[in-house]
Amino acid sequence: MFAPRTTPWPLVALFTAGYLPPYLLPTTVGRLDTGLPLSTTQAGAVGSALLLSSATAGFLLASRVQSAGARTLARVGLVLAVLGYGAAALTTAVPAVVAGAVVGGFGSGTATTVAATRIAAERDPHRASTLGLLSVSALAGAVYLTVPHLGRAHGLPLAAIALTALAVWPLTAGLPGPASDAPAAHGTGTGTGTPLPHRRSGLVLAVTVLCWSLAQNSLWGVSGRIGLTQAGLGDATLGVVFAVALGAGLVGVLGAGALGPRLGRAMPVGAGTVLIAGCIVVSASATTPAAFATGEIAWNTVYPVVLSYLIGLAASLDPRGRWAVLVGSASSLGTAAGPLTGSVLSAQAGYPVMGLVLGAGLLLVAAPLTAVALHTGGRPLLPGAIRRRGGTPAALVAAATGTPSGAVPQVGAVEQPVVEIDVEAPAVALRGAYDTAGPRQAAAAPGSGTG
């Protein structure tokens, strides 16, 4: 009988606080453009600086979460987010706004890093990331519905992000302290010197996810201007469209959570990316409110579905969460370059051509993303489920070393019968035995490599 799954609410809340700035990017950049003496390109550059700072935090802190303590880092990140975004919301001085956005972005990136590392240590990282996407989509939708009725001040979206970080602070008490003070999470260790597994697959995933996020956020960063200037929507109507689109994203994430691993990761990632490419072309070329709303809603329905599988794929490469953080930071780099890239492309070639360029780029990255999903095979299955594509039977290796059955990696899609082996007393998984015959070696089926 399986133990009941507990919901990691502190991680879900931290995930929400860290991911909210990219979700509010269109209204943040749009209000910087209209509420401050900034050009469209300059406002996009401020958005890019915010997200670049967030990505920098991920790269700097990827290997330090366990040693510094998830609770400590999360609180530092939330404090920086409150101070940075709060200061940017309360001033109209452009240098102060830029500085506050950069400080707040580093805080958001720190929160995201902690959340990604801890989610990767969960027994079911896809479920945890799905709950996080549901939470941030719902909150962002509420902001899009509310903010247009509160005035045109540039600081309203920034204030919403700061208040979210402040609200999440009390929940950090449930996070562990430094590794020396708290037991290691399931599937993780405290050592930081262990080499990264699946290096080739991880690098390919990081590069392609960077490009994937760049394409998404190049459009997302200018979607507000497309709706206002090309599709002819008013400010309040545009907010409703974005809120409905994010609501559709909730439906998509719920569908992804219900579907789980039934179709694997390759099909949702590959086919979903192709669908997103088409949606981007429709949104960028829309000249009527109906066409714009159709493109945005369809896009936001599919986008979080694919994102949830990409997060799960990155988490599956290393249970210690390092690839999850590094791939997430690469995604943040693409997200950071998005507003400026979208502004430059649209200014030079127009929105429809920009959409065609972005769509073509997504079609190009769909192939390597799918290849990584097929090659790595995914995260360890739940206890009792053993799937192998060949090589030494995983059940025998697990029984010989005392490895829990839930730690046997899923390497392929061909399912073999499960053989239960009675063991009088659970064996102790010594470090040496684990390194020699543990899940990593058991996963090295012919043709699978180490990634």
Tab-separated table of C-alpha atoms in Angstrom:
chain	number	residue	atom	x	y	z
A	1	MET	CA	0.000	0.000	0.000
A	2	PHE	CA	1.329	3.398	-0.933
A	3	ALA	CA	1.756	6.149	1.621
A	4	PRO	CA	-0.595	9.086	1.087
A	5	ARG	CA	0.925	11.950	-0.862
A	6	THR	CA	1.325	15.196	1.021
A	7	THR	CA	1.059	18.530	-0.729
A	8	PRO	CA	4.239	20.657	-0.399
A	9	TRP	CA	2.405	23.939	0.109
A	10	PRO	CA	5.488	25.958	1.157
A	11	LEU	CA	7.144	24.993	-2.135
A	12	VAL	CA	3.997	25.791	-4.110
A	13	ALA	CA	3.829	29.236	-2.480
A	14	LEU	CA	7.523	29.886	-3.074
A	15	PHE	CA	7.164	28.749	-6.688
A	16	THR	CA	4.282	31.213	-7.089
A	17	ALA	CA	6.264	34.132	-5.681
A	18	GLY	CA	9.231	33.363	-7.921
A	19	TYR	CA	7.288	32.823	-11.139
A	20	LEU	CA	4.843	35.731	-10.815
A	21	PRO	CA	7.106	38.424	-12.385
A	22	PRO	CA	7.355	36.651	-15.787
A	23	TYR	CA	3.595	36.038	-15.773
A	24	LEU	CA	2.938	39.751	-15.223
A	25	LEU	CA	5.510	40.805	-17.810
A	26	PRO	CA	3.081	42.314	-20.389
A	27	THR	CA	1.369	44.616	-17.917
A	28	THR	CA	4.635	45.457	-16.137
A	29	VAL	CA	6.414	46.457	-19.353
A	30	GLY	CA	3.314	48.176	-20.741
A	31	ARG	CA	2.893	50.337	-17.661
A	32	LEU	CA	6.576	51.232	-17.578
A	33	ASP	CA	6.128	52.398	-21.168
A	34	THR	CA	3.018	54.504	-20.507
A	35	GLY	CA	3.600	55.582	-16.899
A	36	LEU	CA	7.245	56.630	-17.087
A	37	PRO	CA	9.294	58.640	-19.592
A	38	LEU	CA	10.526	55.475	-21.328
A	39	SER	CA	10.296	54.375	-24.928
A	40	THR	CA	8.863	50.994	-25.851
A	41	THR	CA	12.337	49.520	-26.326
A	42	GLN	CA	13.576	51.027	-23.058
A	43	ALA	CA	10.642	49.585	-21.139
A	44	GLY	CA	11.374	46.193	-22.681
A	45	ALA	CA	14.997	46.546	-21.627
A	46	VAL	CA	13.926	47.162	-18.014
A	47	GLY	CA	11.838	43.996	-18.116
A	48	SER	CA	14.797	42.122	-19.542
A	49	ALA	CA	17.078	43.466	-16.794
A	50	LEU	CA	14.629	42.264	-14.143
A	51	LEU	CA	14.505	38.753	-15.580
A	52	LEU	CA	18.243	38.635	-16.259
A	53	SER	CA	18.841	39.366	-12.587
A	54	SER	CA	16.483	36.515	-11.738
A	55	ALA	CA	18.423	34.129	-13.977
A	56	THR	CA	21.720	35.241	-12.425
A	57	ALA	CA	20.453	34.249	-8.997
A	58	GLY	CA	19.723	30.760	-10.282
A	59	PHE	CA	23.182	30.251	-11.743
A	60	LEU	CA	24.913	31.570	-8.614
A	61	LEU	CA	22.847	29.616	-6.093
A	62	ALA	CA	22.174	26.315	-7.881
A	63	SER	CA	24.671	24.362	-5.771
A	64	ARG	CA	24.238	26.266	-2.519
A	65	VAL	CA	20.652	25.576	-1.485
A	66	GLN	CA	21.426	22.568	0.696
A	67	SER	CA	24.539	24.024	2.323
A	68	ALA	CA	22.997	27.441	3.028
A	69	GLY	CA	19.574	26.037	3.879
A	70	ALA	CA	16.396	26.320	1.846
A	71	ARG	CA	14.651	28.323	4.558
A	72	THR	CA	17.440	30.902	4.836
A	73	LEU	CA	17.809	31.427	1.089
A	74	ALA	CA	14.060	31.594	0.567
A	75	ARG	CA	13.706	34.290	3.200
A	76	VAL	CA	16.600	36.296	1.787
A	77	GLY	CA	15.024	36.094	-1.665
A	78	LEU	CA	11.596	37.154	-0.424
A	79	VAL	CA	13.065	40.106	1.484
A	80	LEU	CA	14.903	41.272	-1.640
A	81	ALA	CA	11.707	40.903	-3.663
A	82	VAL	CA	9.669	42.935	-1.200
A	83	LEU	CA	12.265	45.699	-0.935
A	84	GLY	CA	13.154	45.823	-4.633
A	85	TYR	CA	9.699	45.671	-6.170
A	86	GLY	CA	8.245	47.786	-3.383
A	87	ALA	CA	10.779	50.557	-3.950
A	88	ALA	CA	10.257	50.414	-7.731
A	89	ALA	CA	6.497	50.694	-7.220
A	90	LEU	CA	6.715	53.713	-4.925
A	91	THR	CA	9.029	55.926	-7.012
A	92	THR	CA	8.824	57.526	-10.426
A	93	ALA	CA	12.557	58.147	-10.751
A	94	VAL	CA	13.652	55.934	-13.623
A	95	PRO	CA	17.085	54.965	-12.156
A	96	ALA	CA	15.426	53.972	-8.876
A	97	VAL	CA	12.776	51.951	-10.715
A	98	VAL	CA	15.451	50.104	-12.692
A	99	ALA	CA	17.525	49.420	-9.565
A	100	GLY	CA	14.475	48.208	-7.656
A	101	ALA	CA	13.454	45.917	-10.526
A	102	VAL	CA	16.949	44.401	-10.650
A	103	VAL	CA	17.070	43.828	-6.872
A	104	GLY	CA	13.565	42.411	-6.892
A	105	GLY	CA	14.435	40.189	-9.841
A	106	PHE	CA	17.361	38.706	-7.925
A	107	GLY	CA	15.023	38.009	-5.030
A	108	SER	CA	12.496	36.300	-7.311
A	109	GLY	CA	15.271	34.224	-8.847
A	110	THR	CA	16.434	33.150	-5.400
A	111	ALA	CA	12.920	32.042	-4.480
A	112	THR	CA	12.586	30.163	-7.760
A	113	THR	CA	15.949	28.447	-7.206
A	114	VAL	CA	14.943	27.162	-3.790
A	115	ALA	CA	11.550	26.022	-5.057
A	116	ALA	CA	13.061	24.198	-8.062
A	117	THR	CA	15.682	22.451	-5.929
A	118	ARG	CA	13.171	21.233	-3.371
A	119	ILE	CA	10.575	20.242	-5.976
A	120	ALA	CA	13.192	18.062	-7.673
A	121	ALA	CA	13.588	16.206	-4.369
A	122	GLU	CA	9.883	15.394	-4.210
A	123	ARG	CA	8.654	11.898	-5.029
A	124	ASP	CA	6.413	13.397	-7.712
A	125	PRO	CA	8.018	16.600	-9.060
A	126	HIS	CA	5.489	16.880	-11.899
A	127	ARG	CA	2.635	17.106	-9.415
A	128	ALA	CA	4.406	19.745	-7.327
A	129	SER	CA	5.286	21.876	-10.350
A	130	THR	CA	1.734	21.506	-11.677
A	131	LEU	CA	0.323	22.841	-8.415
A	132	GLY	CA	2.778	25.739	-8.584
A	133	LEU	CA	1.717	26.596	-12.130
A	134	LEU	CA	-1.940	26.437	-11.108
A	135	SER	CA	-1.277	28.820	-8.245
A	136	VAL	CA	0.706	31.376	-10.223
A	137	SER	CA	-1.732	31.279	-13.152
A	138	ALA	CA	-4.696	31.900	-10.848
A	139	LEU	CA	-2.947	34.748	-9.047
A	140	ALA	CA	-1.763	36.390	-12.273
A	141	GLY	CA	-5.278	36.138	-13.712
A	142	ALA	CA	-6.668	37.886	-10.639
A	143	VAL	CA	-4.080	40.661	-11.014
A	144	TYR	CA	-4.967	41.164	-14.694
A	145	LEU	CA	-8.637	41.485	-13.765
A	146	THR	CA	-8.003	43.886	-10.879
A	147	VAL	CA	-5.165	46.178	-11.911
A	148	PRO	CA	-6.925	47.966	-14.835
A	149	HIS	CA	-9.578	49.219	-12.400
A	150	LEU	CA	-7.023	50.728	-10.023
A	151	GLY	CA	-5.531	53.324	-12.378
A	152	ARG	CA	-2.626	53.616	-14.781
A	153	ALA	CA	0.217	53.884	-12.246
A	154	HIS	CA	3.351	52.044	-13.319
A	155	GLY	CA	3.843	50.506	-9.890
A	156	LEU	CA	0.658	48.463	-9.528
A	157	PRO	CA	2.012	45.192	-11.013
A	158	LEU	CA	5.273	45.654	-9.112
A	159	ALA	CA	3.349	46.198	-5.882
A	160	ALA	CA	1.367	43.001	-6.513
A	161	ILE	CA	4.623	41.021	-6.803
A	162	ALA	CA	6.015	42.608	-3.614
A	163	LEU	CA	2.840	41.850	-1.649
A	164	THR	CA	2.886	38.244	-2.855
A	165	ALA	CA	6.449	37.810	-1.620
A	166	LEU	CA	5.450	39.313	1.724
A	167	ALA	CA	2.479	36.943	2.034
A	168	VAL	CA	4.640	33.895	1.302
A	169	TRP	CA	7.184	34.734	4.017
A	170	PRO	CA	5.387	32.952	6.922
A	171	LEU	CA	5.224	29.699	4.936
A	172	THR	CA	9.005	29.463	4.753
A	173	ALA	CA	9.020	28.140	8.321
A	174	GLY	CA	8.191	24.751	6.833
A	175	LEU	CA	11.380	24.642	4.762
A	176	PRO	CA	14.537	22.880	6.016
A	177	GLY	CA	17.582	24.655	7.342
A	178	PRO	CA	21.207	23.986	6.324
A	179	ALA	CA	22.082	20.407	5.411
A	180	SER	CA	23.939	19.849	8.668
A	181	ASP	CA	20.839	20.767	10.686
A	182	ALA	CA	18.184	18.865	8.761
A	183	PRO	CA	17.892	15.409	7.258
A	184	ALA	CA	18.287	15.139	3.540
A	185	ALA	CA	15.095	15.151	1.520
A	186	HIS	CA	13.907	12.038	-0.234
A	187	GLY	CA	16.254	11.098	-3.016
A	188	THR	CA	18.833	13.726	-2.209
A	189	GLY	CA	22.150	13.854	-0.448
A	190	THR	CA	24.090	16.586	1.165
A	191	GLY	CA	27.185	16.241	-0.893
A	192	THR	CA	27.813	18.910	-3.463
A	193	GLY	CA	30.811	17.252	-5.111
A	194	THR	CA	28.844	14.533	-6.894
A	195	PRO	CA	29.228	14.971	-10.664
A	196	LEU	CA	26.173	16.067	-12.586
A	197	PRO	CA	24.465	13.080	-14.203
A	198	HIS	CA	23.144	13.179	-17.784
A	199	ARG	CA	25.483	16.023	-18.718
A	200	ARG	CA	24.926	15.874	-22.464
A	201	SER	CA	21.146	15.681	-22.166
A	202	GLY	CA	21.169	18.402	-19.524
A	203	LEU	CA	23.199	20.783	-21.666
A	204	VAL	CA	21.002	20.181	-24.713
A	205	LEU	CA	17.903	20.711	-22.589
A	206	ALA	CA	19.289	23.930	-21.085
A	207	VAL	CA	20.165	25.433	-24.484
A	208	THR	CA	16.884	24.477	-26.145
A	209	VAL	CA	14.792	25.611	-23.174
A	210	LEU	CA	16.597	28.972	-23.324
A	211	CYS	CA	15.519	29.343	-26.967
A	212	TRP	CA	12.032	28.024	-26.147
A	213	SER	CA	11.546	30.618	-23.423
A	214	LEU	CA	13.015	33.364	-25.600
A	215	ALA	CA	10.376	32.757	-28.259
A	216	GLN	CA	7.537	32.604	-25.708
A	217	ASN	CA	8.456	35.800	-23.932
A	218	SER	CA	9.366	37.754	-27.053
A	219	LEU	CA	5.657	37.612	-27.856
A	220	TRP	CA	4.446	37.788	-24.251
A	221	GLY	CA	6.453	40.950	-23.659
A	222	VAL	CA	4.706	42.785	-26.518
A	223	SER	CA	1.298	41.074	-26.360
A	224	GLY	CA	-0.187	44.060	-24.579
A	225	ARG	CA	0.891	46.415	-27.351
A	226	ILE	CA	-0.347	44.030	-30.052
A	227	GLY	CA	-3.771	43.941	-28.407
A	228	LEU	CA	-3.948	47.706	-27.953
A	229	THR	CA	-2.447	48.975	-31.212
A	230	GLN	CA	-3.002	46.219	-33.787
A	231	ALA	CA	-6.091	44.341	-32.583
A	232	GLY	CA	-7.920	47.429	-31.319
A	233	LEU	CA	-8.680	46.369	-27.727
A	234	GLY	CA	-9.150	48.771	-24.842
A	235	ASP	CA	-7.120	48.521	-21.667
A	236	ALA	CA	-9.887	46.877	-19.592
A	237	THR	CA	-10.805	44.470	-22.399
A	238	LEU	CA	-7.163	43.537	-22.824
A	239	GLY	CA	-6.974	42.719	-19.117
A	240	VAL	CA	-10.014	40.465	-19.468
A	241	VAL	CA	-8.421	38.658	-22.431
A	242	PHE	CA	-5.246	38.027	-20.458
A	243	ALA	CA	-7.226	36.860	-17.434
A	244	VAL	CA	-9.283	34.451	-19.544
A	245	ALA	CA	-6.091	33.234	-21.238
A	246	LEU	CA	-4.494	32.516	-17.877
A	247	GLY	CA	-7.717	30.828	-16.789
A	248	ALA	CA	-7.432	28.606	-19.833
A	249	GLY	CA	-3.897	27.921	-18.673
A	250	LEU	CA	-5.350	26.640	-15.415
A	251	VAL	CA	-7.443	24.177	-17.402
A	252	GLY	CA	-4.360	23.120	-19.339
A	253	VAL	CA	-2.342	22.566	-16.173
A	254	LEU	CA	-5.197	20.580	-14.605
A	255	GLY	CA	-5.257	18.446	-17.728
A	256	ALA	CA	-1.506	17.910	-17.524
A	257	GLY	CA	-1.801	16.947	-13.864
A	258	ALA	CA	-4.575	14.466	-14.611
A	259	LEU	CA	-2.696	13.034	-17.572
A	260	GLY	CA	0.558	12.709	-15.637
A	261	PRO	CA	3.112	10.349	-17.205
A	262	ARG	CA	0.593	8.332	-19.245
A	263	LEU	CA	1.881	9.691	-22.551
A	264	GLY	CA	5.459	10.065	-21.365
A	265	ARG	CA	7.150	13.436	-21.777
A	266	ALA	CA	8.237	13.355	-25.417
A	267	MET	CA	4.791	13.677	-26.964
A	268	PRO	CA	3.509	16.546	-24.757
A	269	VAL	CA	6.796	18.442	-25.158
A	270	GLY	CA	7.212	17.938	-28.921
A	271	ALA	CA	3.608	18.223	-30.091
A	272	GLY	CA	2.883	20.981	-27.591
A	273	THR	CA	5.788	23.094	-28.848
A	274	VAL	CA	4.537	22.761	-32.417
A	275	LEU	CA	1.068	23.895	-31.336
A	276	ILE	CA	2.561	26.858	-29.473
A	277	ALA	CA	4.389	27.910	-32.647
A	278	GLY	CA	1.071	28.085	-34.489
A	279	CYS	CA	-0.594	30.031	-31.670
A	280	ILE	CA	2.218	32.602	-31.675
A	281	VAL	CA	1.779	33.195	-35.399
A	282	VAL	CA	-1.981	33.704	-34.917
A	283	SER	CA	-1.547	36.132	-31.998
A	284	ALA	CA	1.169	38.196	-33.658
A	285	SER	CA	-0.770	38.595	-36.895
A	286	ALA	CA	-4.168	39.319	-35.271
A	287	THR	CA	-5.916	42.462	-36.458
A	288	THR	CA	-9.261	41.903	-34.732
A	289	PRO	CA	-10.143	41.372	-31.070
A	290	ALA	CA	-11.534	37.899	-31.826
A	291	ALA	CA	-8.381	36.716	-33.592
A	292	PHE	CA	-6.145	38.131	-30.873
A	293	ALA	CA	-8.191	36.541	-28.079
A	294	THR	CA	-8.225	33.193	-29.888
A	295	GLY	CA	-4.463	33.147	-30.305
A	296	GLU	CA	-3.731	34.255	-26.737
A	297	ILE	CA	-6.180	31.838	-25.119
A	298	ALA	CA	-5.024	28.860	-27.190
A	299	TRP	CA	-1.390	29.725	-26.558
A	300	ASN	CA	-1.827	30.100	-22.808
A	301	THR	CA	-3.716	26.821	-22.658
A	302	VAL	CA	-0.849	24.846	-24.179
A	303	TYR	CA	2.137	26.788	-22.799
A	304	PRO	CA	1.861	25.777	-19.105
A	305	VAL	CA	1.214	22.166	-20.091
A	306	VAL	CA	4.516	21.960	-21.958
A	307	LEU	CA	6.270	23.967	-19.242
A	308	SER	CA	5.142	21.537	-16.541
A	309	TYR	CA	6.609	18.613	-18.494
A	310	LEU	CA	9.857	20.509	-19.117
A	311	ILE	CA	10.186	21.229	-15.392
A	312	GLY	CA	9.570	17.558	-14.639
A	313	LEU	CA	12.073	16.514	-17.301
A	314	ALA	CA	14.780	18.742	-15.819
A	315	ALA	CA	14.014	17.442	-12.327
A	316	SER	CA	14.314	13.842	-13.535
A	317	LEU	CA	17.918	14.377	-14.654
A	318	ASP	CA	19.226	14.904	-11.116
A	319	PRO	CA	17.275	14.203	-7.901
A	320	ARG	CA	19.488	16.733	-6.104
A	321	GLY	CA	17.832	19.420	-8.184
A	322	ARG	CA	20.917	20.894	-9.841
A	323	TRP	CA	19.708	20.384	-13.396
A	324	ALA	CA	16.271	21.677	-12.418
A	325	VAL	CA	17.863	24.927	-11.233
A	326	LEU	CA	20.327	25.228	-14.132
A	327	VAL	CA	17.677	24.544	-16.778
A	328	GLY	CA	15.324	26.919	-14.975
A	329	SER	CA	18.002	29.604	-14.967
A	330	ALA	CA	18.638	29.045	-18.677
A	331	SER	CA	14.906	29.461	-19.174
A	332	SER	CA	15.088	32.701	-17.214
A	333	LEU	CA	17.860	33.929	-19.526
A	334	GLY	CA	15.585	33.328	-22.488
A	335	THR	CA	12.741	34.983	-20.623
A	336	ALA	CA	14.990	37.935	-19.810
A	337	ALA	CA	15.948	38.468	-23.434
A	338	GLY	CA	12.332	38.099	-24.542
A	339	PRO	CA	10.925	41.611	-23.968
A	340	LEU	CA	13.875	43.319	-25.659
A	341	THR	CA	13.952	40.790	-28.523
A	342	GLY	CA	10.224	41.158	-29.114
A	343	SER	CA	10.448	44.944	-29.014
A	344	VAL	CA	13.336	45.046	-31.508
A	345	LEU	CA	11.823	42.486	-33.883
A	346	SER	CA	8.418	44.149	-33.891
A	347	ALA	CA	9.918	47.607	-34.343
A	348	GLN	CA	12.083	46.498	-37.271
A	349	ALA	CA	9.791	44.040	-39.066
A	350	GLY	CA	6.314	44.418	-37.601
A	351	TYR	CA	4.313	42.071	-35.414
A	352	PRO	CA	3.268	39.508	-38.087
A	353	VAL	CA	6.858	38.937	-39.276
A	354	MET	CA	7.998	38.721	-35.676
A	355	GLY	CA	5.434	35.959	-35.121
A	356	LEU	CA	6.664	34.010	-38.136
A	357	VAL	CA	10.283	34.247	-36.954
A	358	LEU	CA	9.409	33.118	-33.443
A	359	GLY	CA	7.218	30.289	-34.711
A	360	ALA	CA	9.975	29.010	-36.987
A	361	GLY	CA	12.427	29.094	-34.092
A	362	LEU	CA	10.088	26.992	-31.952
A	363	LEU	CA	9.747	24.410	-34.700
A	364	LEU	CA	13.532	24.120	-34.780
A	365	VAL	CA	13.880	23.506	-31.027
A	366	ALA	CA	10.971	21.044	-30.875
A	367	ALA	CA	13.166	18.251	-32.279
A	368	PRO	CA	16.017	18.375	-29.698
A	369	LEU	CA	13.543	18.836	-26.845
A	370	THR	CA	11.704	15.712	-27.932
A	371	ALA	CA	14.982	13.832	-28.368
A	372	VAL	CA	16.068	14.609	-24.793
A	373	ALA	CA	12.690	13.477	-23.451
A	374	LEU	CA	12.968	10.210	-25.389
A	375	HIS	CA	16.604	9.641	-24.445
A	376	THR	CA	16.424	10.183	-20.702
A	377	GLY	CA	13.134	8.376	-20.131
A	378	GLY	CA	12.087	10.305	-17.044
A	379	ARG	CA	11.983	10.284	-13.258
A	380	PRO	CA	12.033	7.244	-10.933
A	381	LEU	CA	8.668	5.576	-10.863
A	382	LEU	CA	6.542	5.177	-7.795
A	383	PRO	CA	7.406	2.173	-5.587
A	384	GLY	CA	6.560	-1.178	-7.145
A	385	ALA	CA	6.768	-0.080	-10.771
A	386	ILE	CA	9.907	-1.163	-12.648
A	387	ARG	CA	10.424	-0.493	-16.326
A	388	ARG	CA	13.488	-1.469	-18.265
A	389	ARG	CA	14.624	-1.351	-21.850
A	390	GLY	CA	17.269	-4.032	-21.466
A	391	GLY	CA	20.453	-4.804	-19.556
A	392	THR	CA	20.623	-6.091	-15.986
A	393	PRO	CA	17.127	-6.547	-14.516
A	394	ALA	CA	16.494	-3.562	-12.272
A	395	ALA	CA	14.623	-5.635	-9.699
A	396	LEU	CA	17.683	-7.859	-9.171
A	397	VAL	CA	20.006	-4.906	-8.742
A	398	ALA	CA	17.615	-3.250	-6.311
A	399	ALA	CA	17.231	-6.413	-4.264
A	400	ALA	CA	20.966	-7.062	-4.224
A	401	THR	CA	21.847	-3.619	-2.920
A	402	GLY	CA	18.864	-2.883	-0.748
A	403	THR	CA	17.853	-0.016	-3.035
A	404	PRO	CA	14.196	1.010	-2.552
A	405	SER	CA	12.122	-0.007	-5.525
A	406	GLY	CA	10.927	3.561	-5.981
A	407	ALA	CA	14.480	4.674	-6.774
A	408	VAL	CA	14.802	2.515	-9.866
A	409	PRO	CA	14.818	4.906	-12.817
A	410	GLN	CA	12.332	4.748	-15.633
A	411	VAL	CA	14.532	4.292	-18.670
A	412	GLY	CA	12.109	3.181	-21.308
A	413	ALA	CA	8.489	2.735	-22.123
A	414	VAL	CA	8.415	-1.091	-22.323
A	415	GLU	CA	6.867	-2.435	-19.152
A	416	GLN	CA	7.986	-5.743	-17.647
A	417	PRO	CA	6.205	-7.786	-14.983
A	418	VAL	CA	7.099	-6.813	-11.440
A	419	VAL	CA	8.722	-9.604	-9.435
A	420	GLU	CA	8.385	-9.268	-5.678
A	421	ILE	CA	11.396	-10.548	-3.736
A	422	ASP	CA	10.984	-11.206	-0.044
A	423	VAL	CA	13.851	-9.894	2.053
A	424	GLU	CA	13.983	-10.802	5.746
A	425	ALA	CA	15.523	-7.518	6.824
A	426	PRO	CA	16.091	-4.340	4.841
A	427	ALA	CA	19.701	-4.032	3.785
A	428	VAL	CA	21.630	-0.880	4.537
A	429	ALA	CA	22.548	1.035	1.395
A	430	LEU	CA	26.228	1.703	2.041
A	431	ARG	CA	27.744	4.571	0.138
A	432	GLY	CA	30.197	2.335	-1.694
A	433	ALA	CA	27.566	-0.202	-2.659
A	434	TYR	CA	25.249	2.523	-3.788
A	435	ASP	CA	27.888	4.054	-6.029
A	436	THR	CA	28.709	0.670	-7.550
A	437	ALA	CA	25.337	-0.938	-8.093
A	438	GLY	CA	22.773	1.757	-7.372
A	439	PRO	CA	20.131	3.257	-9.611
A	440	ARG	CA	22.609	5.192	-11.738
A	441	GLN	CA	24.392	2.060	-12.939
A	442	ALA	CA	21.158	0.131	-13.146
A	443	ALA	CA	19.850	2.765	-15.527
A	444	ALA	CA	22.753	2.311	-17.934
A	445	ALA	CA	20.889	0.173	-20.398
A	446	PRO	CA	22.468	-0.485	-23.785
A	447	GLY	CA	22.073	2.571	-25.938
A	448	SER	CA	20.855	4.815	-23.133
A	449	GLY	CA	24.191	6.302	-22.055
A	450	THR	CA	24.418	8.733	-19.206
A	451	GLY	CA	22.839	11.656	-21.020
